[in-house]
Amino acid sequence: MAKYIDADELLKRLRELTVIHRLTKGELLTTAIKEVIEMPAADVEPVRKWILCSERLPERGKTVLVWYEYFRYGEYNRMYQTYGVGYQFNGSWSMSGADVKCFAWMPLPEPPKMDGGSE
């Protein structure tokens, strides 16, 4: 997993080092690299983005969040776009029994860790 750092904290630290030690540009670059390596990871989560179905499909049977379109009958009688949870097998999507056209998907987040209760 990638390591994320706090850019503001890094800039603050480099300014302090520049003022205190009067570093040259070369020394500052060397120090900056060391500071980045030694900084603790920031408490962030990677940004989840939509993945186009035309680019890549999720693993077979893996439940994901899906942006899709379907024909809505009855008093609506039109195409309708929405999102929901589903999965695909060999390019065919399972979405509440409807005949759908899926445009994009993204992985679901991990469920919360809870004390007690079922797993």
mmCIF file with all atom_site columns, N, CA and C in Angstrom, residues 2 10 23 31-32 36-37 41 44 47 49 60 63 72 75 80 86 88 90 92 112 115 117:
data_model
loop_
_atom_site.group_PDB
_atom_site.id
_atom_site.type_symbol
_atom_site.label_atom_id
_atom_site.label_alt_id
_atom_site.label_comp_id
_atom_site.label_asym_id
_atom_site.label_entity_id
_atom_site.label_seq_id
_atom_site.pdbx_PDB_ins_code
_atom_site.Cartn_x
_atom_site.Cartn_y
_atom_site.Cartn_z
_atom_site.occupancy
_atom_site.B_iso_or_equiv
_atom_site.pdbx_formal_charge
_atom_site.auth_seq_id
_atom_site.auth_comp_id
_atom_site.auth_asym_id
_atom_site.auth_atom_id
_atom_site.pdbx_PDB_model_num
ATOM 1  N N  . ALA A 1 2   ? 0.451   2.258   -0.686  1.00 0.00 ? 2   ALA A N  1
ATOM 2  C CA . ALA A 1 2   ? 1.221   3.493   -0.770  1.00 0.00 ? 2   ALA A CA 1
ATOM 3  C C  . ALA A 1 2   ? 1.223   4.215   0.569   1.00 0.00 ? 2   ALA A C  1
ATOM 4  N N  . LEU A 1 10  ? 5.156   18.577  6.073   1.00 0.00 ? 10  LEU A N  1
ATOM 5  C CA . LEU A 1 10  ? 6.470   18.489  5.436   1.00 0.00 ? 10  LEU A CA 1
ATOM 6  C C  . LEU A 1 10  ? 7.005   19.881  5.094   1.00 0.00 ? 10  LEU A C  1
ATOM 7  N N  . LEU A 1 23  ? 20.408  25.979  4.756   1.00 0.00 ? 23  LEU A N  1
ATOM 8  C CA . LEU A 1 23  ? 20.839  24.951  3.811   1.00 0.00 ? 23  LEU A CA 1
ATOM 9  C C  . LEU A 1 23  ? 20.892  25.479  2.378   1.00 0.00 ? 23  LEU A C  1
ATOM 10 N N  . THR A 1 31  ? 17.884  16.754  2.355   1.00 0.00 ? 31  THR A N  1
ATOM 11 C CA . THR A 1 31  ? 17.163  16.746  3.630   1.00 0.00 ? 31  THR A CA 1
ATOM 12 C C  . THR A 1 31  ? 15.685  16.459  3.412   1.00 0.00 ? 31  THR A C  1
ATOM 13 N N  . ALA A 1 32  ? 15.109  17.042  2.364   1.00 0.00 ? 32  ALA A N  1
ATOM 14 C CA . ALA A 1 32  ? 13.687  16.822  2.066   1.00 0.00 ? 32  ALA A CA 1
ATOM 15 C C  . ALA A 1 32  ? 13.414  15.349  1.805   1.00 0.00 ? 32  ALA A C  1
ATOM 16 N N  . VAL A 1 36  ? 10.922  13.001  4.047   1.00 0.00 ? 36  VAL A N  1
ATOM 17 C CA . VAL A 1 36  ? 9.782   12.266  3.476   1.00 0.00 ? 36  VAL A CA 1
ATOM 18 C C  . VAL A 1 36  ? 9.850   10.798  3.877   1.00 0.00 ? 36  VAL A C  1
ATOM 19 N N  . ILE A 1 37  ? 11.030  10.214  3.803   1.00 0.00 ? 37  ILE A N  1
ATOM 20 C CA . ILE A 1 37  ? 11.195  8.800   4.152   1.00 0.00 ? 37  ILE A CA 1
ATOM 21 C C  . ILE A 1 37  ? 10.890  8.563   5.630   1.00 0.00 ? 37  ILE A C  1
ATOM 22 N N  . ALA A 1 41  ? 3.231   7.895   8.326   1.00 0.00 ? 41  ALA A N  1
ATOM 23 C CA . ALA A 1 41  ? 2.157   7.924   7.327   1.00 0.00 ? 41  ALA A CA 1
ATOM 24 C C  . ALA A 1 41  ? 0.990   8.752   7.849   1.00 0.00 ? 41  ALA A C  1
ATOM 25 N N  . VAL A 1 44  ? -4.979  8.641   6.276   1.00 0.00 ? 44  VAL A N  1
ATOM 26 C CA . VAL A 1 44  ? -5.921  8.844   5.167   1.00 0.00 ? 44  VAL A CA 1
ATOM 27 C C  . VAL A 1 44  ? -6.249  7.514   4.516   1.00 0.00 ? 44  VAL A C  1
ATOM 28 N N  . VAL A 1 47  ? -8.562  7.349   -2.225  1.00 0.00 ? 47  VAL A N  1
ATOM 29 C CA . VAL A 1 47  ? -9.816  7.771   -2.844  1.00 0.00 ? 47  VAL A CA 1
ATOM 30 C C  . VAL A 1 47  ? -10.295 6.658   -3.771  1.00 0.00 ? 47  VAL A C  1
ATOM 31 N N  . LYS A 1 49  ? -12.459 5.414   -6.855  1.00 0.00 ? 49  LYS A N  1
ATOM 32 C CA . LYS A 1 49  ? -12.970 6.027   -8.082  1.00 0.00 ? 49  LYS A CA 1
ATOM 33 C C  . LYS A 1 49  ? -13.761 5.001   -8.881  1.00 0.00 ? 49  LYS A C  1
ATOM 34 N N  . ARG A 1 60  ? -15.152 -12.180 -10.915 1.00 0.00 ? 60  ARG A N  1
ATOM 35 C CA . ARG A 1 60  ? -16.430 -12.894 -11.035 1.00 0.00 ? 60  ARG A CA 1
ATOM 36 C C  . ARG A 1 60  ? -17.046 -13.132 -9.659  1.00 0.00 ? 60  ARG A C  1
ATOM 37 N N  . THR A 1 63  ? -19.079 -8.788  -5.046  1.00 0.00 ? 63  THR A N  1
ATOM 38 C CA . THR A 1 63  ? -20.098 -7.752  -4.898  1.00 0.00 ? 63  THR A CA 1
ATOM 39 C C  . THR A 1 63  ? -19.450 -6.376  -4.928  1.00 0.00 ? 63  THR A C  1
ATOM 40 N N  . ARG A 1 72  ? -37.568 1.456   -17.173 1.00 0.00 ? 72  ARG A N  1
ATOM 41 C CA . ARG A 1 72  ? -38.547 1.454   -16.088 1.00 0.00 ? 72  ARG A CA 1
ATOM 42 C C  . ARG A 1 72  ? -39.956 1.471   -16.697 1.00 0.00 ? 72  ARG A C  1
ATOM 43 N N  . GLU A 1 75  ? -45.950 3.688   -15.150 1.00 0.00 ? 75  GLU A N  1
ATOM 44 C CA . GLU A 1 75  ? -46.242 5.090   -15.451 1.00 0.00 ? 75  GLU A CA 1
ATOM 45 C C  . GLU A 1 75  ? -44.996 5.873   -15.866 1.00 0.00 ? 75  GLU A C  1
ATOM 46 N N  . TYR A 1 80  ? -33.861 4.640   -17.044 1.00 0.00 ? 80  TYR A N  1
ATOM 47 C CA . TYR A 1 80  ? -33.618 5.188   -15.713 1.00 0.00 ? 80  TYR A CA 1
ATOM 48 C C  . TYR A 1 80  ? -32.203 4.808   -15.298 1.00 0.00 ? 80  TYR A C  1
ATOM 49 N N  . GLY A 1 86  ? -24.264 -5.033  -6.863  1.00 0.00 ? 86  GLY A N  1
ATOM 50 C CA . GLY A 1 86  ? -24.443 -6.188  -7.730  1.00 0.00 ? 86  GLY A CA 1
ATOM 51 C C  . GLY A 1 86  ? -23.129 -6.898  -7.974  1.00 0.00 ? 86  GLY A C  1
ATOM 52 N N  . GLN A 1 88  ? -21.020 -9.556  -11.247 1.00 0.00 ? 88  GLN A N  1
ATOM 53 C CA . GLN A 1 88  ? -21.064 -10.025 -12.630 1.00 0.00 ? 88  GLN A CA 1
ATOM 54 C C  . GLN A 1 88  ? -20.415 -11.384 -12.768 1.00 0.00 ? 88  GLN A C  1
ATOM 55 N N  . ASN A 1 90  ? -19.033 -13.489 -16.144 1.00 0.00 ? 90  ASN A N  1
ATOM 56 C CA . ASN A 1 90  ? -18.792 -13.522 -17.586 1.00 0.00 ? 90  ASN A CA 1
ATOM 57 C C  . ASN A 1 90  ? -19.467 -12.365 -18.328 1.00 0.00 ? 90  ASN A C  1
ATOM 58 N N  . SER A 1 92  ? -22.156 -10.704 -17.557 1.00 0.00 ? 92  SER A N  1
ATOM 59 C CA . SER A 1 92  ? -23.578 -10.530 -17.263 1.00 0.00 ? 92  SER A CA 1
ATOM 60 C C  . SER A 1 92  ? -23.716 -10.098 -15.811 1.00 0.00 ? 92  SER A C  1
ATOM 61 N N  . PRO A 1 112 ? -17.295 -2.567  8.870   1.00 0.00 ? 112 PRO A N  1
ATOM 62 C CA . PRO A 1 112 ? -16.657 -2.110  10.102  1.00 0.00 ? 112 PRO A CA 1
ATOM 63 C C  . PRO A 1 112 ? -16.304 -3.292  11.009  1.00 0.00 ? 112 PRO A C  1
ATOM 64 N N  . ASP A 1 115 ? -17.078 -5.233  17.982  1.00 0.00 ? 115 ASP A N  1
ATOM 65 C CA . ASP A 1 115 ? -16.990 -6.202  19.077  1.00 0.00 ? 115 ASP A CA 1
ATOM 66 C C  . ASP A 1 115 ? -18.348 -6.856  19.247  1.00 0.00 ? 115 ASP A C  1
ATOM 67 N N  . GLY A 1 117 ? -21.504 -9.448  18.230  1.00 0.00 ? 117 GLY A N  1
ATOM 68 C CA . GLY A 1 117 ? -22.254 -9.557  16.987  1.00 0.00 ? 117 GLY A CA 1
ATOM 69 C C  . GLY A 1 117 ? -21.688 -10.618 16.080  1.00 0.00 ? 117 GLY A C  1
#
